[in-house]
mmCIF file of C-alpha atoms and ligand atoms in Angstrom:
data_model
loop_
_atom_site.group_PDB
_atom_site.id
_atom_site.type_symbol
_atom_site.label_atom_id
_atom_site.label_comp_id
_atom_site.label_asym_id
_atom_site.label_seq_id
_atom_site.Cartn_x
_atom_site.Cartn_y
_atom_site.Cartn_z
ATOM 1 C CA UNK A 23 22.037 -74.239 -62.433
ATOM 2 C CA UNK A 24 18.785 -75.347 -61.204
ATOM 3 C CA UNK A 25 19.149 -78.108 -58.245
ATOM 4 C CA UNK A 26 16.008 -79.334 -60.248
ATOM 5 C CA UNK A 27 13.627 -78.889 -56.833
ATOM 6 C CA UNK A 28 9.869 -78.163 -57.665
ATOM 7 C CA UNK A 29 9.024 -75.190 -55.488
ATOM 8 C CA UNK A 30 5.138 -74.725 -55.238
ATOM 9 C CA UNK A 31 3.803 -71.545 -55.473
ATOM 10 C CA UNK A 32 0.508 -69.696 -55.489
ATOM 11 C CA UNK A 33 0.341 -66.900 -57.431
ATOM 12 C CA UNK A 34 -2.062 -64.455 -56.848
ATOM 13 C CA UNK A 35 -2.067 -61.932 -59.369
ATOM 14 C CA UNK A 36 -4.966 -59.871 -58.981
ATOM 15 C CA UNK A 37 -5.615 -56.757 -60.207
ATOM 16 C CA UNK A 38 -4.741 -53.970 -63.114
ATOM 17 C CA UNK A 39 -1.382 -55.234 -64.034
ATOM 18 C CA UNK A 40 -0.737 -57.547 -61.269
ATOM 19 C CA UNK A 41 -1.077 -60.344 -63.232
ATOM 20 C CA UNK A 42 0.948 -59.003 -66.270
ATOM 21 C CA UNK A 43 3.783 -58.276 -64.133
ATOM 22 C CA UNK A 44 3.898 -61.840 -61.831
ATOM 23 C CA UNK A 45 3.757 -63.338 -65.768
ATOM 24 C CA UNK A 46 6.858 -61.370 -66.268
ATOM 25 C CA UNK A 47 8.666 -62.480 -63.410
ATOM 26 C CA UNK A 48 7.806 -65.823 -63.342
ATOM 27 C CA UNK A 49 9.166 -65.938 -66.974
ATOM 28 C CA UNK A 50 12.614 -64.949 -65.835
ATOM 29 C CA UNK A 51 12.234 -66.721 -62.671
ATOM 30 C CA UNK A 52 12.037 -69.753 -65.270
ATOM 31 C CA UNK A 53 14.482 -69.002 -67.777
ATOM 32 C CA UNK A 54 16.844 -68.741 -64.575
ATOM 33 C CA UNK A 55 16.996 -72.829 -64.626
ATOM 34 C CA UNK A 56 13.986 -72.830 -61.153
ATOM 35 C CA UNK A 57 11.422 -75.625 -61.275
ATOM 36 C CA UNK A 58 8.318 -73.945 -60.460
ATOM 37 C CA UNK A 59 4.708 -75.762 -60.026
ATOM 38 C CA UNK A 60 1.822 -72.503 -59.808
ATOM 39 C CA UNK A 61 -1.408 -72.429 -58.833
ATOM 40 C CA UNK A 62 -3.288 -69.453 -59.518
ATOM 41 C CA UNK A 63 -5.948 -67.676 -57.222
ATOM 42 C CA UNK A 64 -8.483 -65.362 -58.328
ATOM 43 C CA UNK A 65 -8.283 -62.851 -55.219
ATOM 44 C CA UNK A 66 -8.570 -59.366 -55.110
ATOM 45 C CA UNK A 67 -11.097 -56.118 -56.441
ATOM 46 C CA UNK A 68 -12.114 -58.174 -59.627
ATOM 47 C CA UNK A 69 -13.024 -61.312 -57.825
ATOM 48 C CA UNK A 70 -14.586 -58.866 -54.868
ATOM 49 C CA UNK A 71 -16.917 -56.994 -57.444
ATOM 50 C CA UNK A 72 -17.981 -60.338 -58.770
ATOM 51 C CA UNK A 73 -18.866 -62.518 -56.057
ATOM 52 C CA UNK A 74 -18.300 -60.771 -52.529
ATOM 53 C CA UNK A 75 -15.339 -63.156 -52.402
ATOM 54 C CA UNK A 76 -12.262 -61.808 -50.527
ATOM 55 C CA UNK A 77 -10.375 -64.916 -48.555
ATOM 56 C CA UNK A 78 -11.925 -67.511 -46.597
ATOM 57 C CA UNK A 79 -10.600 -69.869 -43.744
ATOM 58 C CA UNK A 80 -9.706 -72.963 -45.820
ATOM 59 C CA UNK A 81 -8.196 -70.655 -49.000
ATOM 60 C CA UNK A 82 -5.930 -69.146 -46.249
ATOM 61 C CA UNK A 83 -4.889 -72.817 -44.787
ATOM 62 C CA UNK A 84 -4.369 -73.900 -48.466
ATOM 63 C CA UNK A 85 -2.257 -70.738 -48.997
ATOM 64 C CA UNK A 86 -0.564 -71.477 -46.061
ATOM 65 C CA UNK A 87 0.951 -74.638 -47.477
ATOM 66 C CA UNK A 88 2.664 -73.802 -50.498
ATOM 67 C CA UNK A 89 6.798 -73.078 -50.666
ATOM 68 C CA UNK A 90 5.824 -69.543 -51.298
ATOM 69 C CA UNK A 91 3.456 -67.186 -52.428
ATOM 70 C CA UNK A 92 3.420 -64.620 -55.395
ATOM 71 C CA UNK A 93 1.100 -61.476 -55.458
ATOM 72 C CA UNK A 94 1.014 -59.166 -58.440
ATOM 73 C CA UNK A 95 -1.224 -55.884 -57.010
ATOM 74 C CA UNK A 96 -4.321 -55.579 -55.412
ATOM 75 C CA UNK A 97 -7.363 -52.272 -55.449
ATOM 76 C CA UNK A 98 -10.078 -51.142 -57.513
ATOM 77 C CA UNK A 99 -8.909 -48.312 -60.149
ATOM 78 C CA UNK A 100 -8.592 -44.810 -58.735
ATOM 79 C CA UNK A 101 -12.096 -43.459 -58.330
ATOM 80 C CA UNK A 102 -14.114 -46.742 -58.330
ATOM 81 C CA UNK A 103 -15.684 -46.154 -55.100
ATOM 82 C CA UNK A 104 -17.477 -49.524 -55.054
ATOM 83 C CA UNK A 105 -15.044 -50.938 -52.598
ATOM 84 C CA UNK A 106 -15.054 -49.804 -49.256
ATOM 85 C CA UNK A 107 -11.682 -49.078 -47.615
ATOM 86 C CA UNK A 108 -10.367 -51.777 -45.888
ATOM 87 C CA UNK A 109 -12.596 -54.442 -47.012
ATOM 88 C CA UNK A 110 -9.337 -55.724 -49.552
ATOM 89 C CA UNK A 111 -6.657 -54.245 -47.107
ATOM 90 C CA UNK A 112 -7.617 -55.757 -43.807
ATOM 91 C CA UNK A 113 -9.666 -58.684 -45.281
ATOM 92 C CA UNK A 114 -7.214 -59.793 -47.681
ATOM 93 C CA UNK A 115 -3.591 -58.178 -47.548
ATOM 94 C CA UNK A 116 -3.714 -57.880 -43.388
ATOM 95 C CA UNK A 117 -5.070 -60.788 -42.941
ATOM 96 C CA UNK A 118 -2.887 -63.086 -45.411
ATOM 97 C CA UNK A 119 0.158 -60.998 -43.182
ATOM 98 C CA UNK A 120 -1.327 -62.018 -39.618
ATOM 99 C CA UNK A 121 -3.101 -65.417 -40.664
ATOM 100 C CA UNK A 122 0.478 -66.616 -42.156
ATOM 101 C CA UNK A 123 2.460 -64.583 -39.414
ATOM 102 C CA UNK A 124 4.360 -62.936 -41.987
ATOM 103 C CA UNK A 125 6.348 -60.670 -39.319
ATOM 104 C CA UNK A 126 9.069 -59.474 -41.361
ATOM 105 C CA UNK A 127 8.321 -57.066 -44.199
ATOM 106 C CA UNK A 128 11.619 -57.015 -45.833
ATOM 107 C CA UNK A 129 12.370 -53.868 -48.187
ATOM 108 C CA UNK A 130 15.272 -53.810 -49.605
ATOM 109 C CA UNK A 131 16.320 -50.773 -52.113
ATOM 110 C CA UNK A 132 19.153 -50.029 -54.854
ATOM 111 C CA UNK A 133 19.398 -46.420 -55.842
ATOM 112 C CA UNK A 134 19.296 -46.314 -59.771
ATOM 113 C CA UNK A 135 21.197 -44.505 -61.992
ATOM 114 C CA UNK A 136 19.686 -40.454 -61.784
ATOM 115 C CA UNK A 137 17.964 -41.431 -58.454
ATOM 116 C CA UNK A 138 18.476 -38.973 -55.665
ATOM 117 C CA UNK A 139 20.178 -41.826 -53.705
ATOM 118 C CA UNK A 140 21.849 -43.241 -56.933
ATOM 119 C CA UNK A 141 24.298 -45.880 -55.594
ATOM 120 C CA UNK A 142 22.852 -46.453 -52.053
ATOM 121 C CA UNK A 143 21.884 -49.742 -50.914
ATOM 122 C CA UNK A 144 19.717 -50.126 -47.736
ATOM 123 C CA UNK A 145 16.619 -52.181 -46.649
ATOM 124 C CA UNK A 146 14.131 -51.648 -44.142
ATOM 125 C CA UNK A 147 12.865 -54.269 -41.801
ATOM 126 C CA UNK A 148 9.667 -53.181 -41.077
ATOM 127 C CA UNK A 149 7.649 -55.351 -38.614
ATOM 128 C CA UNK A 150 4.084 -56.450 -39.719
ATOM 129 C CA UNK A 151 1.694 -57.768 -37.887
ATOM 130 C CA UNK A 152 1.415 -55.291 -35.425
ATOM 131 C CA UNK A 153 1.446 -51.419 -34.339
ATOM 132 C CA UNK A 154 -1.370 -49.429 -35.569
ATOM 133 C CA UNK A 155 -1.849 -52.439 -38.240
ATOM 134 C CA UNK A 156 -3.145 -54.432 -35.109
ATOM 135 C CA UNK A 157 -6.558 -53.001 -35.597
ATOM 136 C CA UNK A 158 -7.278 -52.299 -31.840
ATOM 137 C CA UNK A 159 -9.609 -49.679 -31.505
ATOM 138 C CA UNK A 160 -13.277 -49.002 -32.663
ATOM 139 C CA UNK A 161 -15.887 -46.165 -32.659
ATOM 140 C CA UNK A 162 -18.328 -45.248 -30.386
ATOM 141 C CA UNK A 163 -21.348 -43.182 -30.904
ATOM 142 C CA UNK A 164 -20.782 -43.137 -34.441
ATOM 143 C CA UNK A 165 -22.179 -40.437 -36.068
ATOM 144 C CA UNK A 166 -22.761 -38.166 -33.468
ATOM 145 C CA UNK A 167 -20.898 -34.981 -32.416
ATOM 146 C CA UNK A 168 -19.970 -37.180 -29.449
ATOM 147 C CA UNK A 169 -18.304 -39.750 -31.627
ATOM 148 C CA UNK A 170 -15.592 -41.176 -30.468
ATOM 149 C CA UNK A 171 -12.664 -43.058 -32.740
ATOM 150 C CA UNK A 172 -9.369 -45.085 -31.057
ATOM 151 C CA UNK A 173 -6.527 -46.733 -32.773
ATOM 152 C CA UNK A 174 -4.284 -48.460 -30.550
ATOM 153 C CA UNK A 175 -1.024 -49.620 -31.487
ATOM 154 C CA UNK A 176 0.229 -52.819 -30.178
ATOM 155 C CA UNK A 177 3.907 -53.505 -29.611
ATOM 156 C CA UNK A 178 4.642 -57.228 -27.588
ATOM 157 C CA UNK A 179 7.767 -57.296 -26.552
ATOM 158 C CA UNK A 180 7.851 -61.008 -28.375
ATOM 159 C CA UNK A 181 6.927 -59.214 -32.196
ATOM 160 C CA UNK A 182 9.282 -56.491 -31.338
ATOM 161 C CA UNK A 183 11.890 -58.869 -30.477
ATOM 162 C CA UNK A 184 11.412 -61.107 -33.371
ATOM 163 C CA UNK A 185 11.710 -58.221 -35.394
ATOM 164 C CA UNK A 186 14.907 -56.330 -34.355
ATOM 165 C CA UNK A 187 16.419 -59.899 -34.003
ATOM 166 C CA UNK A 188 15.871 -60.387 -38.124
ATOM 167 C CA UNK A 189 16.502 -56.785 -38.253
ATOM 168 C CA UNK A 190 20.684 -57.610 -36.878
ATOM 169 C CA UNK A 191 20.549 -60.778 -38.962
ATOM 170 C CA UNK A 192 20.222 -58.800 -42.218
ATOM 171 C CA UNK A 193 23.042 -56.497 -41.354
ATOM 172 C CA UNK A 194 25.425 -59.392 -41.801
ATOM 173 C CA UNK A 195 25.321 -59.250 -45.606
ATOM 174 C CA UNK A 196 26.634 -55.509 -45.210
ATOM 175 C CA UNK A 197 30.073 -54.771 -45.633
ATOM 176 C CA UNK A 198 29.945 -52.388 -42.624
ATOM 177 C CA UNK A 199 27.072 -53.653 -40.636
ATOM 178 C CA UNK A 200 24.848 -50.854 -38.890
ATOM 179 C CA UNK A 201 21.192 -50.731 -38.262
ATOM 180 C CA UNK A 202 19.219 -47.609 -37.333
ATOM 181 C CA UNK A 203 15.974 -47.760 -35.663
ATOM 182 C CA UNK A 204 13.366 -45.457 -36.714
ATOM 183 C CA UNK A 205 10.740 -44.185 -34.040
ATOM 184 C CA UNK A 206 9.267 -41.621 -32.542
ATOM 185 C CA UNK A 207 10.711 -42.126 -28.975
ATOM 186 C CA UNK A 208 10.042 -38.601 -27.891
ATOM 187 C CA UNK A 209 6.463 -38.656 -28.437
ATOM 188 C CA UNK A 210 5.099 -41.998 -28.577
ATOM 189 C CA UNK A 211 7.203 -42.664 -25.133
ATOM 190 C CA UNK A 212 5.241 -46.421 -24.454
ATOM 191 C CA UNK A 213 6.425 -48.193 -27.827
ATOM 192 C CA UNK A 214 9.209 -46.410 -28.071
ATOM 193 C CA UNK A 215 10.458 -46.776 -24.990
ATOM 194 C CA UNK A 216 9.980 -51.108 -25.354
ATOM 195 C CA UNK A 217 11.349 -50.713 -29.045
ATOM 196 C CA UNK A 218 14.607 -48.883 -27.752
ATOM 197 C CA UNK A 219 14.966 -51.046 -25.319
ATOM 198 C CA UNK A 220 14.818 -54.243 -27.066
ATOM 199 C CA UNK A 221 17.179 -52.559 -29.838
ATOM 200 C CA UNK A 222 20.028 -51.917 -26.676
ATOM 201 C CA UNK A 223 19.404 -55.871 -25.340
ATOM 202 C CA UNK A 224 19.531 -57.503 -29.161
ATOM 203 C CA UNK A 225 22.609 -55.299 -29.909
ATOM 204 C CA UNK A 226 24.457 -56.488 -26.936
ATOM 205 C CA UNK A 227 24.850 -59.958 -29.068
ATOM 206 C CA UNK A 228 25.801 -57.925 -32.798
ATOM 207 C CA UNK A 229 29.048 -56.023 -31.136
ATOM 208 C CA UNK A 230 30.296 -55.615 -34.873
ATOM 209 C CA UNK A 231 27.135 -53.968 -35.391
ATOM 210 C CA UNK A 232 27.258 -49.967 -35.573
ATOM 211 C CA UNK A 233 23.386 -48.801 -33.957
ATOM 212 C CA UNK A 234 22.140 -45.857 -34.120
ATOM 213 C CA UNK A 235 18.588 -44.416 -33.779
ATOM 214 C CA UNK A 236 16.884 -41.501 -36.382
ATOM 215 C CA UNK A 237 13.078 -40.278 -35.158
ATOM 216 C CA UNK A 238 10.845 -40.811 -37.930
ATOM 217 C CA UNK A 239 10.877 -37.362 -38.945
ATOM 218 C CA UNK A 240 14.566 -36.669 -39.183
ATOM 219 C CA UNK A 241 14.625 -39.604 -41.214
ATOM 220 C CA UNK A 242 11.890 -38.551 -43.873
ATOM 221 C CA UNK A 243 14.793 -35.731 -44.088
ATOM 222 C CA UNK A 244 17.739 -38.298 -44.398
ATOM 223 C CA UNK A 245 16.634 -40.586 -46.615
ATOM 224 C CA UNK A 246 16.441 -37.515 -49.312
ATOM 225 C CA UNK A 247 19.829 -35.431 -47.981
ATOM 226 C CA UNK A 248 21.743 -38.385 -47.233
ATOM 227 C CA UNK A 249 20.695 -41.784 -47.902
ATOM 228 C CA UNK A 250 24.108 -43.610 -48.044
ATOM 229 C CA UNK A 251 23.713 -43.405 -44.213
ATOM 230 C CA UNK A 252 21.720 -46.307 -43.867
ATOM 231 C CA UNK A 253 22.208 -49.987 -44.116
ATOM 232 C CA UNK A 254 19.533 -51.620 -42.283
ATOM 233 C CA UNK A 255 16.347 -49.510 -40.895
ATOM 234 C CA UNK A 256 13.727 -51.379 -38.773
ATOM 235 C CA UNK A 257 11.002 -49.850 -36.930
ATOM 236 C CA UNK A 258 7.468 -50.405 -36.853
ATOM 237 C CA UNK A 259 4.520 -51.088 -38.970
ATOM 238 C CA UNK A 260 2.959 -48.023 -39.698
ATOM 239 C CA UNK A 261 6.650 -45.825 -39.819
ATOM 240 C CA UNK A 262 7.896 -48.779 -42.132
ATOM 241 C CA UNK A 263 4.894 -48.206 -44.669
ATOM 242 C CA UNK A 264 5.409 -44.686 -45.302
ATOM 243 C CA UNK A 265 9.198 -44.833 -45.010
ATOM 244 C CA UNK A 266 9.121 -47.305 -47.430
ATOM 245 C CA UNK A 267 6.962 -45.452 -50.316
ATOM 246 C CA UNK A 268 9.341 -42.554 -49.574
ATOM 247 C CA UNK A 269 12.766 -45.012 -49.902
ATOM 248 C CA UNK A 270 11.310 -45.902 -53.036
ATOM 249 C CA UNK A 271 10.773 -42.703 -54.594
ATOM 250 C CA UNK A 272 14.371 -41.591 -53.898
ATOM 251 C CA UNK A 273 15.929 -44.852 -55.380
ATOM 252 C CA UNK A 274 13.995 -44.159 -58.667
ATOM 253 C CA UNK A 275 10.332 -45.029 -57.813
ATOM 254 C CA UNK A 276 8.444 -47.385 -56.731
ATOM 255 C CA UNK A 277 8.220 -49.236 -60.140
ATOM 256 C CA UNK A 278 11.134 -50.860 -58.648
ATOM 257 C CA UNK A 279 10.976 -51.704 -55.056
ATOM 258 C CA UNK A 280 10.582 -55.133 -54.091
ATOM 259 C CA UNK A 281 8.933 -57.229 -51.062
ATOM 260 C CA UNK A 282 9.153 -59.840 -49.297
ATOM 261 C CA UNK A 283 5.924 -60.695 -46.312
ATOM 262 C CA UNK A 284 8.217 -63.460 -44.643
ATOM 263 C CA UNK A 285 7.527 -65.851 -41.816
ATOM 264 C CA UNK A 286 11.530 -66.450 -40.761
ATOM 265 C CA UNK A 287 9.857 -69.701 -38.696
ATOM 266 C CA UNK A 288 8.646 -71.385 -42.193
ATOM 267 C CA UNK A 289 5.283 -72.031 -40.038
ATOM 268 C CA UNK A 290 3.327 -70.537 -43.255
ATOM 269 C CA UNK A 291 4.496 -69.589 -47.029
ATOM 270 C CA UNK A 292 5.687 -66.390 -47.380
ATOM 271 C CA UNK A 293 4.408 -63.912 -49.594
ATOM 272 C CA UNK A 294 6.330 -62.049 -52.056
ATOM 273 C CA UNK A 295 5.068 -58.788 -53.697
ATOM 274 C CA UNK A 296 6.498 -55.701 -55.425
ATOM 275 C CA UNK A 297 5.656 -52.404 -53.532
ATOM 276 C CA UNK A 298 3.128 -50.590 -56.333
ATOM 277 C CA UNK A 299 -0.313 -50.686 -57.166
ATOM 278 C CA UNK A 300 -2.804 -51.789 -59.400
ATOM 279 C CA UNK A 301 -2.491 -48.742 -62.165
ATOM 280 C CA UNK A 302 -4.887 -49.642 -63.988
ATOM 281 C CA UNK A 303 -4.459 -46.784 -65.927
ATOM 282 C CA UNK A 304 -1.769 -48.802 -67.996
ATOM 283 C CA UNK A 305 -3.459 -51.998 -68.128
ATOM 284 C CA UNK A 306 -3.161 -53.841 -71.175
ATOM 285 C CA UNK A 307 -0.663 -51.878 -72.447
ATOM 286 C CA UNK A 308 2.181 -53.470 -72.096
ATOM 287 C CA UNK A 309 4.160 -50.707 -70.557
ATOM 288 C CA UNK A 310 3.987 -51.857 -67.088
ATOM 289 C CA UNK A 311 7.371 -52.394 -65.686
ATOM 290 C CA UNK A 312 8.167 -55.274 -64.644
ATOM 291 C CA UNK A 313 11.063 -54.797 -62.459
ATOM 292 C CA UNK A 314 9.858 -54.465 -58.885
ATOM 293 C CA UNK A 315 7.898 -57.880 -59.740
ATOM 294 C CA UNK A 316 11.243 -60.012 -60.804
ATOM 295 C CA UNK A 317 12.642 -58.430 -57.680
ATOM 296 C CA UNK A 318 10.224 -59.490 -55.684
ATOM 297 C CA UNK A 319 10.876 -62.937 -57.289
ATOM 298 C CA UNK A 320 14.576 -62.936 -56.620
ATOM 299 C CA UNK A 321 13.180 -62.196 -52.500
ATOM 300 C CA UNK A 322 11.303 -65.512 -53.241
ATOM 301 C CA UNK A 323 14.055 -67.879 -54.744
ATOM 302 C CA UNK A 324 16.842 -66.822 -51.942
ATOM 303 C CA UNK A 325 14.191 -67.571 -49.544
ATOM 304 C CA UNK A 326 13.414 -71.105 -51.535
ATOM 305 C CA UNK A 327 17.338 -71.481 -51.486
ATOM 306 C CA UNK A 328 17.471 -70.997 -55.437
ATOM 307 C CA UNK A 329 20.894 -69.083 -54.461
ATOM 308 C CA UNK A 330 22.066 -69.038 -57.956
ATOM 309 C CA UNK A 331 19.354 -68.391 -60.120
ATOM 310 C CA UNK A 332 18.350 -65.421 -57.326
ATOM 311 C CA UNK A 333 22.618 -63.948 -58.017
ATOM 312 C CA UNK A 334 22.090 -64.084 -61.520
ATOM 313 C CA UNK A 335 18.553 -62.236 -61.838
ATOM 314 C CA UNK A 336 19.381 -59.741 -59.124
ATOM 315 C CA UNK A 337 22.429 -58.850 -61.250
ATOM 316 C CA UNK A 338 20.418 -58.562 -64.948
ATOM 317 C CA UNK A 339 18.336 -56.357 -63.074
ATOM 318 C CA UNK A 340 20.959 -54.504 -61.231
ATOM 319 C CA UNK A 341 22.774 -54.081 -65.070
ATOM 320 C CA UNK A 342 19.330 -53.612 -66.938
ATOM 321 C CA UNK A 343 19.865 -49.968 -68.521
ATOM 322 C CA UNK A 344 17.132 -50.243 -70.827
ATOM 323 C CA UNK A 345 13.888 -47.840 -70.887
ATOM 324 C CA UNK A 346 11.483 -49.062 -69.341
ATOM 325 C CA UNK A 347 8.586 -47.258 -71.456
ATOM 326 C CA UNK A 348 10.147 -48.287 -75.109
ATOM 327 C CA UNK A 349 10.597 -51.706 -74.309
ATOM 328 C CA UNK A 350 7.486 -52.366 -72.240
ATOM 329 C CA UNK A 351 7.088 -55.268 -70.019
ATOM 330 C CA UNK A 352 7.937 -58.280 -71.988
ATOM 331 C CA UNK A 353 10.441 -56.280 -74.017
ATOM 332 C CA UNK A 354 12.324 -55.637 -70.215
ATOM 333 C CA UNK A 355 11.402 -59.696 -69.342
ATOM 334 C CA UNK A 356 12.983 -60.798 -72.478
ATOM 335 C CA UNK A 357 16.172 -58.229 -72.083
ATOM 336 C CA UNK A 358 16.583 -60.028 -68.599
ATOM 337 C CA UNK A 359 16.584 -63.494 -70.188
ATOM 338 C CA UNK A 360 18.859 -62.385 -72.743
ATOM 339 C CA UNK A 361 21.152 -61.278 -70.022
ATOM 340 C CA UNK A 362 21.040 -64.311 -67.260
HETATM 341 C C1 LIG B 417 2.019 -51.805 -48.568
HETATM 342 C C2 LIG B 417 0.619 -51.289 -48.755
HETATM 343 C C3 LIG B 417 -0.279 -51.950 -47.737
HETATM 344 C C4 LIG B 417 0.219 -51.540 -46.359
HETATM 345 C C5 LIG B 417 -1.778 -51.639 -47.867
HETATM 346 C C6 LIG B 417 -2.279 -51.855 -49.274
HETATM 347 C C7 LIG B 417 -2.594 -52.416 -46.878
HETATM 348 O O1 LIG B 417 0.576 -49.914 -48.675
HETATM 349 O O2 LIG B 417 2.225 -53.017 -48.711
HETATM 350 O O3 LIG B 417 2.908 -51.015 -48.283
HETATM 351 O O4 LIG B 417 -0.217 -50.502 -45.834
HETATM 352 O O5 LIG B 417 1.038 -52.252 -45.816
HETATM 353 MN MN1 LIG B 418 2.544 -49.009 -48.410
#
């Protein structure tokens, strides 16, 4: 039952079906009994193309305000070169992520019925406002054969901290709490070495909690051969990116893996996003799948403290054994109404 709080949200639902599939969710997320008051933003490729818009100062402070944030998909279709790369990732996404200090990306993943890890549930905390994401670096002599191109990774011991420490909180839920750092300790010996570290001196205060440490490339080899291992991953920004795409694909794609961009300190919204693109490919067509958005969505309400409505959407969609492709994306929204 809804505890008849207005949560204000922005949705941004930008491009390709981005906007169809925040309309789903925010359809079940209001069926589920949750007051929600939304103001839309026009961000994104489309709004790029037609004014050199991408996100100014004051429409990050406003953003910054709301209960919570929504965000469909973001790119230009596949091929439209018009964009250069970065100009939406580090102007909007990135900065959104640092200008909010969303640390946490939270990734949590169910494997689905026919899914290599069919059954699993795990999550990776990946930390996200720094690493490689950081964007320390820059070219010199560009252009020449003496050019010269650095990309430093940044790990402070304060957003490494802040991340393992969520990292240990979220193994509480489990019923046999363990958390497994991904790195690359053997190679990358500076970050790794602060990231193991800070794992050993935050686990001293989780005794119940079983650690234990993969490199990144074992675990590209685990998460296919034996994903049940895992309850909680963390590790850093760039290894939490590709891990992720790769968790998704063996839990039965990423049409159905949800995000959450949080800032654990409340000192800016939080942004809440399913992991796929744009595929604009599908636009207007009604096929897109919904899922990963209401997921996303169900992120947002725990995080809103919309307990119950969050339980009963999380289990439609953990029950939902429809197909996807006949019943198209209201046809899934309207199965998980049916269903709350
Ligand atoms: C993601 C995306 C983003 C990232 C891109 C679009 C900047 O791949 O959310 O995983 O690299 O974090
Ligand atoms: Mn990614």
């Amino acid at each position: 039952m809804s505890n008849e709080r207005t949560h204000r949200v922005a949705v941004i639902g930008g491009d390709g079906i981005g906007p169809e599939v925040t309309g789903a969710a925010l359809d079940v997320v209001r069926a589920a009994g949750v007051t929600l008051a939304t103001t839309s933003y026009e961000l994104g490729a489309a709004r790029y193309l037609k004014d050199g818009f991408v996100l100014d100062d004051a429409t990050l402070e406003e953003l910054r305000g709301y209960d919570a944030i929504m965000l469909g998909a973001v790119g230009p279709a596949i091929g439209d070169t018009r964009i250069p790369g970065g100009v939406l990732e580090r102007g909007l996404l990135l900065r959104l992520r640092f200008g909010l200090d969303l640390y946490i990306n939270y990734r949590p993943f169910r494997g689905v019925a026919g899914s290599i890890a069919q059954g699993c549930e795990f999550a990776i905390v990946r930390e996200n406002t720094e690493g490689p994401y950081a964007g320390e670096g820059g070219i010199l002599r560009r252009g020449t054969p003496h050019e010269v191109a650095t990309q430093g990774s940044v790990n402070t011991r304060f957003g490494v901290e802040r991340c393992v420490r969520y990292a240990f909180g979220r193994t509480a839920s489990l019923e046999s709490p363990r958390l497994t750092l991904v790195h690359k300790t053997n190679v990358l010996t500076f970050a790794g070495d602060l990231w193991s570290r800070v794992v050993s001196e935050v686990g001293a205060e989780f005794p119940d909690v079983a650690v234990d440490y993969n490199h990144v490339d074992a675990a590209c080899i685990y998460l296919v051969e034996s994903p049940q291992r895992y309850g909680v991953i963390v590790t850093d920004n760039l290894f939490g990116d590709i891990l992720s795409d790769l968790a998704g694909a063996v839990t039965g794609g990423i049409g159905f893996a949800a995000s959450a961009n949080l800032n654990p300190a409340r000192t800016g919204a939080s942004l809440f996003e399913p992991v796929h693109g744009a595929a604009h490919d599908i636009v207007g067509t009604g096929k897109a799948n919904p899922l990963a958005a209401v997921s996303s969505a169900v992120l947002m309400l725990e995080h809103l403290e919309e307990v119950a409505a969050a339980r009963r959407i999380a289990r439609a969609v953990a029950d939902f054994d429809g197909d996807v492709a006949v019943l198209g994306t209201d046809g899934v929204a309207k199965n998980l109404i049916g269903r709350l």
